[in-house]
JSON list of C-alpha atoms in Angstrom, two decimals:
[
{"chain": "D", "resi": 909, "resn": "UNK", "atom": "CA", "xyz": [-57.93, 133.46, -86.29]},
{"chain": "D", "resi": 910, "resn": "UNK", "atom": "CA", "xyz": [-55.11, 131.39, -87.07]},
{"chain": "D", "resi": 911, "resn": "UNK", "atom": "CA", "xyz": [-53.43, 131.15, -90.62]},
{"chain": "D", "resi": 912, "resn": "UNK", "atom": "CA", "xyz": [-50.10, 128.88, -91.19]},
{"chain": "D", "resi": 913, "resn": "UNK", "atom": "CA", "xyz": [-48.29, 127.14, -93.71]},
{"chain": "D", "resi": 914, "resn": "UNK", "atom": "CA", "xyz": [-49.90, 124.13, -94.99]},
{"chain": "D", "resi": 915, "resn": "UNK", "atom": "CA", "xyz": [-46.58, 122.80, -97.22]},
{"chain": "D", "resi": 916, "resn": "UNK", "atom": "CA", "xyz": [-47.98, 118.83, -97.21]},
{"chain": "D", "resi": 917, "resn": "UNK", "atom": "CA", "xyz": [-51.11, 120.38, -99.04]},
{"chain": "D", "resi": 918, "resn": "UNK", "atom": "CA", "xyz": [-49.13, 121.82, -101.99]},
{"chain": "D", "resi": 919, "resn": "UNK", "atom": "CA", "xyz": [-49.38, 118.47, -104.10]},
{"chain": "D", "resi": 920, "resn": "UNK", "atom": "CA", "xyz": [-52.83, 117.65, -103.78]},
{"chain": "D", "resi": 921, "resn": "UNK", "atom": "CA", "xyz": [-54.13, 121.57, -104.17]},
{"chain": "D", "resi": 922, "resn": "UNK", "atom": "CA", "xyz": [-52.35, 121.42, -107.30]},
{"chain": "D", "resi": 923, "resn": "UNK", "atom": "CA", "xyz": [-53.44, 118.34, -108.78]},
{"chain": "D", "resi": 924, "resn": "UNK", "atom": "CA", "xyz": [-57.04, 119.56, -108.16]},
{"chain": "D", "resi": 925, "resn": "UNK", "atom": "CA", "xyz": [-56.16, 122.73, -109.70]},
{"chain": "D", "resi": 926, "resn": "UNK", "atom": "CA", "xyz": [-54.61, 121.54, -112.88]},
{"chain": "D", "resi": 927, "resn": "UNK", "atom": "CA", "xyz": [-57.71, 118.65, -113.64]},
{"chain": "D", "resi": 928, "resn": "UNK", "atom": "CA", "xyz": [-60.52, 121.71, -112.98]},
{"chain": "D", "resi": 929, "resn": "UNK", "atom": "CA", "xyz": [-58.11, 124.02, -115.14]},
{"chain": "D", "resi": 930, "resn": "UNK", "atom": "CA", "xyz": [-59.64, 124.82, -118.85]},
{"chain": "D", "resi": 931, "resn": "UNK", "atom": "CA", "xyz": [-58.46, 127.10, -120.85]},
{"chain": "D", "resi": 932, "resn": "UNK", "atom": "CA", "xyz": [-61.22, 128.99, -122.34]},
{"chain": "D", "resi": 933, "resn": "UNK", "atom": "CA", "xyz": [-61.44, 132.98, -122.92]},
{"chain": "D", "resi": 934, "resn": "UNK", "atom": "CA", "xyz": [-64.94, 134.33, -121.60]},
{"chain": "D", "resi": 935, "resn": "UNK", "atom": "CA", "xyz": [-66.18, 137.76, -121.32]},
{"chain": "D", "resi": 936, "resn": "UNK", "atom": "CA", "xyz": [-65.66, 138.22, -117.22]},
{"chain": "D", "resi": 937, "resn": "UNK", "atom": "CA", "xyz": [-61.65, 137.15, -118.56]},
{"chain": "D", "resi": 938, "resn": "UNK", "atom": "CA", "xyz": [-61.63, 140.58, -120.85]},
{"chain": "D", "resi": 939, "resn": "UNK", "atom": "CA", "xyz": [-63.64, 142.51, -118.32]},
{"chain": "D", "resi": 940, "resn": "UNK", "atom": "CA", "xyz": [-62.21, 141.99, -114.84]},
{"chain": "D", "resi": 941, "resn": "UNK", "atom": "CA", "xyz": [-58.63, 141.42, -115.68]},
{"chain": "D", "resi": 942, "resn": "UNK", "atom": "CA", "xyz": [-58.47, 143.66, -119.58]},
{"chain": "D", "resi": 943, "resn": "UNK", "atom": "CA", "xyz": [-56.96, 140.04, -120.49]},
{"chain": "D", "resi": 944, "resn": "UNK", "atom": "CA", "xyz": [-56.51, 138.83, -124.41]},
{"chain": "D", "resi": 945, "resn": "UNK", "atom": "CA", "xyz": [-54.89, 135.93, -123.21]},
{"chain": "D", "resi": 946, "resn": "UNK", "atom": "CA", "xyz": [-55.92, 132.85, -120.96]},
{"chain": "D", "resi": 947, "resn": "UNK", "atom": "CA", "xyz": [-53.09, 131.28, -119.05]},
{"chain": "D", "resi": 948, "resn": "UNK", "atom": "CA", "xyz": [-53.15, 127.27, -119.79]},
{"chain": "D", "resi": 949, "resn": "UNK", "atom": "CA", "xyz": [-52.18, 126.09, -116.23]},
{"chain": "D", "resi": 950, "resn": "UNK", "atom": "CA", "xyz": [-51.01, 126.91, -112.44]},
{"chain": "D", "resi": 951, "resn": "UNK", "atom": "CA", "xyz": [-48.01, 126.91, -110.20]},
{"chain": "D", "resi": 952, "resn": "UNK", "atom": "CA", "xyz": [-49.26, 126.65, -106.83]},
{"chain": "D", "resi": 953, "resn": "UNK", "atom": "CA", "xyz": [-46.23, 128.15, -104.47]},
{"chain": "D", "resi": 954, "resn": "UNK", "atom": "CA", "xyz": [-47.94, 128.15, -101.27]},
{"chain": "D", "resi": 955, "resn": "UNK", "atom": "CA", "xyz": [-51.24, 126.43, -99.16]},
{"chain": "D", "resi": 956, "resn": "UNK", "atom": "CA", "xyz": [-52.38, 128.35, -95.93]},
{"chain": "D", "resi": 957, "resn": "UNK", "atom": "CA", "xyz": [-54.65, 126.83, -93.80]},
{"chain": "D", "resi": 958, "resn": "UNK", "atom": "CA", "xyz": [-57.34, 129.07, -92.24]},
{"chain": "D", "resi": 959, "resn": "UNK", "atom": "CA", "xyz": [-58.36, 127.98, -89.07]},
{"chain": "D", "resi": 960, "resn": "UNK", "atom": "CA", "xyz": [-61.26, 130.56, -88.18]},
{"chain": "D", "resi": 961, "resn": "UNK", "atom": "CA", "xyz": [-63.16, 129.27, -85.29]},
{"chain": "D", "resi": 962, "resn": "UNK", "atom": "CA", "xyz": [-66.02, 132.17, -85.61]},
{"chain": "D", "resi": 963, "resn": "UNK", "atom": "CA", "xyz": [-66.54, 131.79, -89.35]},
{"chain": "D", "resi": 964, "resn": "UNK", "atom": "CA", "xyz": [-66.31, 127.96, -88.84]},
{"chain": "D", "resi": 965, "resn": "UNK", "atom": "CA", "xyz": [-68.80, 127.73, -85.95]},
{"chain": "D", "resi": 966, "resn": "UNK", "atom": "CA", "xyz": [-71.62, 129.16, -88.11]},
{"chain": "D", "resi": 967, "resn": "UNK", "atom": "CA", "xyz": [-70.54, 127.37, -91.23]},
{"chain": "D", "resi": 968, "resn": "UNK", "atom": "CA", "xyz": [-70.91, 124.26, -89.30]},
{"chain": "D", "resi": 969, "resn": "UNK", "atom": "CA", "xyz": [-74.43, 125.48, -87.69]},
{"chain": "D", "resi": 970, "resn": "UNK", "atom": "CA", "xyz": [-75.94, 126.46, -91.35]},
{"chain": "D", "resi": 971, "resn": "UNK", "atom": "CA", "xyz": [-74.72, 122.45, -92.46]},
{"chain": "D", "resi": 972, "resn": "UNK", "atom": "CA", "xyz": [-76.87, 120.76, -89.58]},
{"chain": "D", "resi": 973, "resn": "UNK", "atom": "CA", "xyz": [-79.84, 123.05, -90.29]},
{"chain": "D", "resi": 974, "resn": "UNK", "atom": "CA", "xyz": [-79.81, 122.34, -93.69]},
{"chain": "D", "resi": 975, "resn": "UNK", "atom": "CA", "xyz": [-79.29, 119.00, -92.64]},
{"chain": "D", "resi": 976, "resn": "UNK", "atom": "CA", "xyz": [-82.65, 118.70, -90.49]},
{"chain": "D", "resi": 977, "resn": "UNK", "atom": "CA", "xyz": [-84.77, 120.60, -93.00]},
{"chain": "D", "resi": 978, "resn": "UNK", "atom": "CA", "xyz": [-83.53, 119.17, -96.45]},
{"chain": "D", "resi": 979, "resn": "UNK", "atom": "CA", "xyz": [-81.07, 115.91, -96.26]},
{"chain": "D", "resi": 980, "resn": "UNK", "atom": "CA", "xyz": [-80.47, 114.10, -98.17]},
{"chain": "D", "resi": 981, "resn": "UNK", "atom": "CA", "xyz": [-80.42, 116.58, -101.22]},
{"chain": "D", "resi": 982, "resn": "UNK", "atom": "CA", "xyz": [-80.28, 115.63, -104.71]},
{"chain": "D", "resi": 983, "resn": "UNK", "atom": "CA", "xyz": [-77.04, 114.58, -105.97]},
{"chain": "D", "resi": 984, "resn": "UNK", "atom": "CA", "xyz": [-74.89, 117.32, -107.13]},
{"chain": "D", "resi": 985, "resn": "UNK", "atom": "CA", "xyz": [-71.64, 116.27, -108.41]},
{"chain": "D", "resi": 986, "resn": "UNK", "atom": "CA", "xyz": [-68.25, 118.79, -109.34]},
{"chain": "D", "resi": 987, "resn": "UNK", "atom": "CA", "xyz": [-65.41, 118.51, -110.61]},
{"chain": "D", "resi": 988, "resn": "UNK", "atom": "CA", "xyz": [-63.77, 119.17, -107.16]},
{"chain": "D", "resi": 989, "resn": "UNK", "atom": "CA", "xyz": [-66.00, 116.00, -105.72]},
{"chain": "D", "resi": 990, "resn": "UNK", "atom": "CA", "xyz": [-64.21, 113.61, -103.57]},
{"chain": "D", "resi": 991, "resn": "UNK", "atom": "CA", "xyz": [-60.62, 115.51, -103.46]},
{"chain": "D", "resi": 992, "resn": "UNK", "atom": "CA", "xyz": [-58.34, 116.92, -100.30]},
{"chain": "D", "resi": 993, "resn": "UNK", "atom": "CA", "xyz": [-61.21, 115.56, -97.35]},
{"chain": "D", "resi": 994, "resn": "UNK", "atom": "CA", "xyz": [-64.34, 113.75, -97.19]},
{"chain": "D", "resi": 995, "resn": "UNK", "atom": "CA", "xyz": [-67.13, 116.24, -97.52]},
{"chain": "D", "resi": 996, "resn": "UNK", "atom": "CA", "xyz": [-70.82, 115.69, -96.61]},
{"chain": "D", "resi": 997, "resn": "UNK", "atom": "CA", "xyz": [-72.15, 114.60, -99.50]},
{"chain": "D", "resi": 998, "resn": "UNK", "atom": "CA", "xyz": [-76.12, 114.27, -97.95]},
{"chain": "D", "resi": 999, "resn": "UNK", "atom": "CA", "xyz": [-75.97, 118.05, -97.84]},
{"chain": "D", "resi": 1000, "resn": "UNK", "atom": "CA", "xyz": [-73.69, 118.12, -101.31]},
{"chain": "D", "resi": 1001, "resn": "UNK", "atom": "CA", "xyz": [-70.65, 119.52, -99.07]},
{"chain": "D", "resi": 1002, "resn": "UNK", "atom": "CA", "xyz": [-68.19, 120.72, -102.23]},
{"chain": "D", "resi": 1003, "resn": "UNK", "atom": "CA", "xyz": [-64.76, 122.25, -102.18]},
{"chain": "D", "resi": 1004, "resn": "UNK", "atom": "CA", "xyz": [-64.75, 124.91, -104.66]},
{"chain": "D", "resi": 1005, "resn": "UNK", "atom": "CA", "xyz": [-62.69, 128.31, -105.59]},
{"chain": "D", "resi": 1006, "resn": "UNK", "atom": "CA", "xyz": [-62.88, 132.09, -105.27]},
{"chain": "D", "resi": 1007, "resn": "UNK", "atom": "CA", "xyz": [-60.45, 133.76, -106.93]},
{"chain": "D", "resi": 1008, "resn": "UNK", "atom": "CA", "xyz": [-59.32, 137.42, -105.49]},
{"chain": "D", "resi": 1009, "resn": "UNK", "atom": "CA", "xyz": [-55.88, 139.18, -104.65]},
{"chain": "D", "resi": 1010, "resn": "UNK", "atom": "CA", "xyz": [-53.50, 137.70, -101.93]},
{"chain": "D", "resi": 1011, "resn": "UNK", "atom": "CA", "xyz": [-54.54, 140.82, -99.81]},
{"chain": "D", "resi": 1012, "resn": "UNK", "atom": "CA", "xyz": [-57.93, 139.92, -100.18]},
{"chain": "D", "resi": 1013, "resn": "UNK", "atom": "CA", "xyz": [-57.94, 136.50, -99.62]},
{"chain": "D", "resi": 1014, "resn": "UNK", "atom": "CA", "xyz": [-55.95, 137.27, -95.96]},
{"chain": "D", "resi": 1015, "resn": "UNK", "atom": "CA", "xyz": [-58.54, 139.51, -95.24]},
{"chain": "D", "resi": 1016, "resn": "UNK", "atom": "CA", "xyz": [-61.67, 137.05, -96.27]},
{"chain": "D", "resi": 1017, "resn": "UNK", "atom": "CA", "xyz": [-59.99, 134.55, -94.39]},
{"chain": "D", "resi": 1018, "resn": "UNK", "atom": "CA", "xyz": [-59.36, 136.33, -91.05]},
{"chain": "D", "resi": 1019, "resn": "UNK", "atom": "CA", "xyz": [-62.99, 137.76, -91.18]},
{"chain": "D", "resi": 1020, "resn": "UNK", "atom": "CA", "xyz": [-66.13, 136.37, -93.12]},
{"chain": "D", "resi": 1021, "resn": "UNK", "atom": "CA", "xyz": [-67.53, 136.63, -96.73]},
{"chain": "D", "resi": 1022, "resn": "UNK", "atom": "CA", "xyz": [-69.94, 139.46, -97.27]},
{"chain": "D", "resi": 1023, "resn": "UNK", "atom": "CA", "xyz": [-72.72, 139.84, -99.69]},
{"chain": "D", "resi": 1024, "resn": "UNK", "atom": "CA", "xyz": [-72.87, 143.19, -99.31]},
{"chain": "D", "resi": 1025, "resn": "UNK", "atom": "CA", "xyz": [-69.70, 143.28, -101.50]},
{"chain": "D", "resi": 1026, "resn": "UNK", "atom": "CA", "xyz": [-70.69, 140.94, -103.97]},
{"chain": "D", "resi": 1027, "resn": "UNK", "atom": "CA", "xyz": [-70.26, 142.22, -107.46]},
{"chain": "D", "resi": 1028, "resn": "UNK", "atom": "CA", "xyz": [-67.34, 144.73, -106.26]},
{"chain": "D", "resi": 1029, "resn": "UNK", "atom": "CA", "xyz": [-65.04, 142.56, -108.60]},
{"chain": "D", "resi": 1030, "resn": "UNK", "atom": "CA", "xyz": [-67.51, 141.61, -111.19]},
{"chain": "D", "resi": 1031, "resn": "UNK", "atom": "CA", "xyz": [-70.92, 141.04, -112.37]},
{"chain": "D", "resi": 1032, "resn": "UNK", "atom": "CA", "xyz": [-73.93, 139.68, -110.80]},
{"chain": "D", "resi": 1033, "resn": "UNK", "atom": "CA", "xyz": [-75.23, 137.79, -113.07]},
{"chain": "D", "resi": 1034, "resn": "UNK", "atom": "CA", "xyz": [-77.43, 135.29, -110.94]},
{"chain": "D", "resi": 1035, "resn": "UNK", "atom": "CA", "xyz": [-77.86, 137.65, -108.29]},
{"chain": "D", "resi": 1036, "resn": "UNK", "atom": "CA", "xyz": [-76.17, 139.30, -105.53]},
{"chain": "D", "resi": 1037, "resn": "UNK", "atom": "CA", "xyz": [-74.42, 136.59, -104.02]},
{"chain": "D", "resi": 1038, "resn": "UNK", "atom": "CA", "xyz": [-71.41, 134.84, -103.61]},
{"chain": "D", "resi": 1039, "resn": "UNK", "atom": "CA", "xyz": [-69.96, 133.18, -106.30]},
{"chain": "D", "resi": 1040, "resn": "UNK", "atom": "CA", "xyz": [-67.38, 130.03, -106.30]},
{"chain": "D", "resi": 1041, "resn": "UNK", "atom": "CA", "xyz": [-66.32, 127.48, -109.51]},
{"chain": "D", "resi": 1042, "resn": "UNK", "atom": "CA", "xyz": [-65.72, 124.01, -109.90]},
{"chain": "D", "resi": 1043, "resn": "UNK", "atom": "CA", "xyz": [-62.93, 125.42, -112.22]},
{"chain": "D", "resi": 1044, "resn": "UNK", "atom": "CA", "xyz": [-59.81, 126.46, -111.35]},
{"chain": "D", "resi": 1045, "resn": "UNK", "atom": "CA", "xyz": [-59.47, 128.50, -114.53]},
{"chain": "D", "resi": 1046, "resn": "UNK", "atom": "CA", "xyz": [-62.81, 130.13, -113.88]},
{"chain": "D", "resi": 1047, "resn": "UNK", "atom": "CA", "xyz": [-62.05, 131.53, -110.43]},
{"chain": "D", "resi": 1048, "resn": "UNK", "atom": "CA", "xyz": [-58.75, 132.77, -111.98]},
{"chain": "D", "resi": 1049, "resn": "UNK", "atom": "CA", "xyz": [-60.08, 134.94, -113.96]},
{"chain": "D", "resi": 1050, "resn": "UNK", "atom": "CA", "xyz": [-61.51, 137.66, -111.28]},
{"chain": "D", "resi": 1051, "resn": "UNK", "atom": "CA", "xyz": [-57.64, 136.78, -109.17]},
{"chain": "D", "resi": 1052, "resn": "UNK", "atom": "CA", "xyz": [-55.67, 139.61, -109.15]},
{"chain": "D", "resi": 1053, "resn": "UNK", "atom": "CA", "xyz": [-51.62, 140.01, -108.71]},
{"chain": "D", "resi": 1054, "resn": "UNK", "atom": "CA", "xyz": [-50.29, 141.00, -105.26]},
{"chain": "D", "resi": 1055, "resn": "UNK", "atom": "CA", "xyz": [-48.20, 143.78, -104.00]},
{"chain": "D", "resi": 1056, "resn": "UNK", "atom": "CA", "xyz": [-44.85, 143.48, -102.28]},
{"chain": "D", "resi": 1057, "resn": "UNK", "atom": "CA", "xyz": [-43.54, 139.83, -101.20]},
{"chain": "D", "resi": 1058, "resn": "UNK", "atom": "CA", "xyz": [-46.82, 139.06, -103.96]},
{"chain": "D", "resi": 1059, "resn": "UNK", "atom": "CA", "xyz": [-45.56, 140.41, -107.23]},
{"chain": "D", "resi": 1060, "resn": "UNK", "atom": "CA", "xyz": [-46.13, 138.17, -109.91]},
{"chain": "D", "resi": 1061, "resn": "UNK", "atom": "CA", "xyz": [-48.40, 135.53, -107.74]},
{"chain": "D", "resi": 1062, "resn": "UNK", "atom": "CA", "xyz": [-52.29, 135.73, -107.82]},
{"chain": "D", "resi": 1063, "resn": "UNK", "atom": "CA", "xyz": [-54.34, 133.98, -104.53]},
{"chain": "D", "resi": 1064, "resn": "UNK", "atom": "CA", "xyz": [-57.59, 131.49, -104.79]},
{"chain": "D", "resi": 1065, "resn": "UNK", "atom": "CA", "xyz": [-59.32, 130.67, -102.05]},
{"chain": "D", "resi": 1066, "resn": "UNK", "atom": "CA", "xyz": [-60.31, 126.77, -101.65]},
{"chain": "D", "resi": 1067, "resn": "UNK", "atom": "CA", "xyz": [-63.73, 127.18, -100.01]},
{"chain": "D", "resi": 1068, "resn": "UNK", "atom": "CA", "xyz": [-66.26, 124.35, -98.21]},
{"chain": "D", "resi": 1069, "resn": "UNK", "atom": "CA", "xyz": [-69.31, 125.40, -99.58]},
{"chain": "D", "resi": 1070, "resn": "UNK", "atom": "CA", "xyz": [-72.74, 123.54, -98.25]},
{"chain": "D", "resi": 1071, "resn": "UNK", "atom": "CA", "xyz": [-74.73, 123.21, -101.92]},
{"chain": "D", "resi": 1072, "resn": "UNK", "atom": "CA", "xyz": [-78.18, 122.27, -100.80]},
{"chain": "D", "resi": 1073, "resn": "UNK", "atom": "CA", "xyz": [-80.77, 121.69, -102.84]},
{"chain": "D", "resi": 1074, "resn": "UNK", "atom": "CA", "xyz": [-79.37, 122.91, -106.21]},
{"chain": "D", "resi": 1075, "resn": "UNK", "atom": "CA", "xyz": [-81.10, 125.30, -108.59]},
{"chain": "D", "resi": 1076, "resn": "UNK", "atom": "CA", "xyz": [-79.36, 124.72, -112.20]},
{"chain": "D", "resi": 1077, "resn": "UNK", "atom": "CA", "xyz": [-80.50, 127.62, -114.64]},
{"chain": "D", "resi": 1078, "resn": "UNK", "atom": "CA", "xyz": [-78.57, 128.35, -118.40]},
{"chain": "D", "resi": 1079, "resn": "UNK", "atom": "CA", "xyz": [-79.56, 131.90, -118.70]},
{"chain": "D", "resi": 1080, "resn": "UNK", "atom": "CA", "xyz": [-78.37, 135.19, -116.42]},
{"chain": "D", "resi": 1081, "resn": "UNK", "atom": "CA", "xyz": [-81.45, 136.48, -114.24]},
{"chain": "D", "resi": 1082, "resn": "UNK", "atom": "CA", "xyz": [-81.29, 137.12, -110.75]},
{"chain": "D", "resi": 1083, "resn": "UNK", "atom": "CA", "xyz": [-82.17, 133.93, -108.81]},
{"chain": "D", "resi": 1084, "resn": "UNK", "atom": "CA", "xyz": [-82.06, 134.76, -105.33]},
{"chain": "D", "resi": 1085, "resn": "UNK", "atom": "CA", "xyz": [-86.19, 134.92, -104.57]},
{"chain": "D", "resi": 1086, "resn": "UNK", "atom": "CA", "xyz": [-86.42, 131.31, -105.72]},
{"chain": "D", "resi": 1087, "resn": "UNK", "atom": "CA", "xyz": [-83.52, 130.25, -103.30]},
{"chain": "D", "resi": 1088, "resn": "UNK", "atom": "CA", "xyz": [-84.72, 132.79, -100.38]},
{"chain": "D", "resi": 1089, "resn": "UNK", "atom": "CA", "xyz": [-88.49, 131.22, -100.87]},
{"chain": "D", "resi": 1090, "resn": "UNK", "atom": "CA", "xyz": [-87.30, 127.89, -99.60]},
{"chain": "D", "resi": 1091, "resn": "UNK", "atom": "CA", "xyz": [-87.36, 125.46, -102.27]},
{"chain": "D", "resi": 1092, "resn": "UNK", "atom": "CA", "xyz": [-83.45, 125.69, -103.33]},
{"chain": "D", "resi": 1093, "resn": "UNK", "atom": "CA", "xyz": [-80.30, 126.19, -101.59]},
{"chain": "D", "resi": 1094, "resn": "UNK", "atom": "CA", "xyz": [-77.68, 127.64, -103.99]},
{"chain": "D", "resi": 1095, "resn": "UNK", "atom": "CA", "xyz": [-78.05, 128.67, -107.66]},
{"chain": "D", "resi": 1096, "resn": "UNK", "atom": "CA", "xyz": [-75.74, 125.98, -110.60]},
{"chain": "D", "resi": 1097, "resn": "UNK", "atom": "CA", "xyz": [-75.21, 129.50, -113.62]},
{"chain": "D", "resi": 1098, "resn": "UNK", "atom": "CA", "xyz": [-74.57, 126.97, -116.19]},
{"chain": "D", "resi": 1099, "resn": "UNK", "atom": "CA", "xyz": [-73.20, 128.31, -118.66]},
{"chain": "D", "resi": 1100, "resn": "UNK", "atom": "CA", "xyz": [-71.11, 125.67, -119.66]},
{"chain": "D", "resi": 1101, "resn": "UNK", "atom": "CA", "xyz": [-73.95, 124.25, -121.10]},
{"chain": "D", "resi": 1102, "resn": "UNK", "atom": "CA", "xyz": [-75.38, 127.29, -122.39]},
{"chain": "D", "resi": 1103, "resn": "UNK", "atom": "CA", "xyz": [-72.25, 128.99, -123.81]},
{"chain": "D", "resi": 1104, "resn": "UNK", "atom": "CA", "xyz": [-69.03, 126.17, -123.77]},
{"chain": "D", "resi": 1105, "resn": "UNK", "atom": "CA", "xyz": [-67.62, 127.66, -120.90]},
{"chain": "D", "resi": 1106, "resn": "UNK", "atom": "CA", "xyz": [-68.06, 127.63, -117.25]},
{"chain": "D", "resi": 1107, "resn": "UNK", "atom": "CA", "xyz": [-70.59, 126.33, -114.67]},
{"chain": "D", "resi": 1108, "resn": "UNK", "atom": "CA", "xyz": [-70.87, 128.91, -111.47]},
{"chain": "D", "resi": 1109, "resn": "UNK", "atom": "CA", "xyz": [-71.84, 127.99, -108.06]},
{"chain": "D", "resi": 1110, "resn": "UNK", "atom": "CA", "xyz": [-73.75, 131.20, -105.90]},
{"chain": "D", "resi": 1111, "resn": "UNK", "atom": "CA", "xyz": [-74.54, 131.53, -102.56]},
{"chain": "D", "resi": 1112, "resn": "UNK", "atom": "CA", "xyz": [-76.91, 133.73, -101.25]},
{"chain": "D", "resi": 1113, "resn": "UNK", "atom": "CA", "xyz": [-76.28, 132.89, -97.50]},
{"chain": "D", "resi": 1114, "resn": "UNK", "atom": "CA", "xyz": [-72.78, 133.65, -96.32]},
{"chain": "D", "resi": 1115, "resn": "UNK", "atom": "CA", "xyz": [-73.03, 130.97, -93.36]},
{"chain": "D", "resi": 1116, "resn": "UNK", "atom": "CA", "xyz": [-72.83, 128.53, -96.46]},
{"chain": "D", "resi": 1117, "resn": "UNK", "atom": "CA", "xyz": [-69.12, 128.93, -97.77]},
{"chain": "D", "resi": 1118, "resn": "UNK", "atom": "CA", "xyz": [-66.22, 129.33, -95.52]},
{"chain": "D", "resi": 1119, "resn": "UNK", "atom": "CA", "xyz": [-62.68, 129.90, -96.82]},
{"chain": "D", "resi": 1120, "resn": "UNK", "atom": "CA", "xyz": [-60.48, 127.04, -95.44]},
{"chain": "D", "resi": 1121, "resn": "UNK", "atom": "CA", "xyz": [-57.37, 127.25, -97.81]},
{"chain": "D", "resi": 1122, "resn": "UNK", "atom": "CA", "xyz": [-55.33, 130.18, -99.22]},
{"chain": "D", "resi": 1123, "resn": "UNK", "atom": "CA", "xyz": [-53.28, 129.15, -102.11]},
{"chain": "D", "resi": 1124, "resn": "UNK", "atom": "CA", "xyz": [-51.04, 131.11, -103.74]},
{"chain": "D", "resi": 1125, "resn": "UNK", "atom": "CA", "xyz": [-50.18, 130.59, -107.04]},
{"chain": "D", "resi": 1126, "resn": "UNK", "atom": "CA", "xyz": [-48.60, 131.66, -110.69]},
{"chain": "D", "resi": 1127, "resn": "UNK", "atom": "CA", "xyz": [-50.10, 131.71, -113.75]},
{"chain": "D", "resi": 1128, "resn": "UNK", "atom": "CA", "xyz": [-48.44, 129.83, -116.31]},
{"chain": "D", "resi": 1129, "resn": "UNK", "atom": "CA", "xyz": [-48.81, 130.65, -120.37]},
{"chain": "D", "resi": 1130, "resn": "UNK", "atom": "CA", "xyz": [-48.22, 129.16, -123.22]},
{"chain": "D", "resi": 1131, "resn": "UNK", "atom": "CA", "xyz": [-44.43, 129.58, -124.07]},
{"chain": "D", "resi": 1132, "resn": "UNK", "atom": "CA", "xyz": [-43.64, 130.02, -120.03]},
{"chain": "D", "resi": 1133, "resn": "UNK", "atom": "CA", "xyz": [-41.28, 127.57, -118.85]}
]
């Protein structure tokens, strides 16, 4: 596994980052982080790029299977659709974020998502699975502040994820039977429509997402210069 500097990427990583950031206070905001406030943008300071041939190799597998069994999906636009590289949109091929500590995100990166520690950092509430956001802001809210070299910077992974065939559902319930029965790939929470705030992208197969950027960031709040 090979991580590096990806300095040329800073730019466009923030751009995306700033248009998917909203600032809106949610209930995972107060829980995860004991936050009252929301910050209202992003400084990104860094952009690794992950090259992890393993984690890649079955990412890439998983996209073709899909591929023979289900393309093309149904359309499934994001907010992060059509930014950094062409993605395959006949298998609705999205970039989208995970927010977790810098030490975490080195350690996703160099190894592999697991479901088995889904929910370590929050809730499930879709299920046991792994959860990304269109939404820069939304991911930021389970990101945590580094130790060391880290102090005062949070981390976001910038993942591929490989949609599918997309379940949308308002309401918390656990969704991973109708995805593991075959008709759906990945579950839309949408609670954006449900509550005003965020729409949440889960996984429930970890060959879908793979972790391709590391971005390290600060959080900027109102006031902050």
């Amino acid at each position: 596994v090979t991580i590096y500097p990806d300095p040329n990427r800073i730019a466009e990583v923030q751009q995306m980052m700033s248009s998917t950031w909203r600032a809106c206070f949610t209930r995972d905001r107060k829980l995860v982080a004991g936050a009252n406030r929301v910050p209202v943008g992003c400084r990104v300071v860094n952009v690794l790029r992950v090259e992890n041939h393993r984690a890649f190799a079955r990412y890439w597998h998983h996209k073709e299977m899909l591929r023979e069994r289900r393309s093309p999906c149904t359309p499934f636009a994001t907010l992060t659709s059509g930014k950094i590289n062409l993605l395959d949109d006949e298998v609705n091929e999205r970039y989208l974020f995970h927010g977790t500590s810098p030490e975490s995100a080195y350690s996703i990166a160099r190894d592999v998502f697991h479901i088995d520690k889904a929910g370590s950092g929050a809730g499930c509430m879709f299920g046991r699975g792994i959860y990304l956001a269109e939404n820069s802001s939304k991911s930021d809210e389970y990101a945590k502040e580094g130790g060391g070299v880290y102090v005062g910077l949070c981390a976001m992974l910038l993942c591929r994820g490989i949609l599918g065939e997309v379940l949308t559902v308002p309401s918390s319930g656990d969704q991973e039977g109708n995805v593991r029965s075959g008709g759906y790939d990945s579950v839309c929470g949408d609670r954006l429509a449900a509550a005003g705030t965020f729409r949440e992208l889960v996984f429930f197969d970890e060959e879908a997402v793979y972790a391709e950027f590391i971005v390290i960031y600060a959080r900027i709040f109102g006031g902050d210069d």
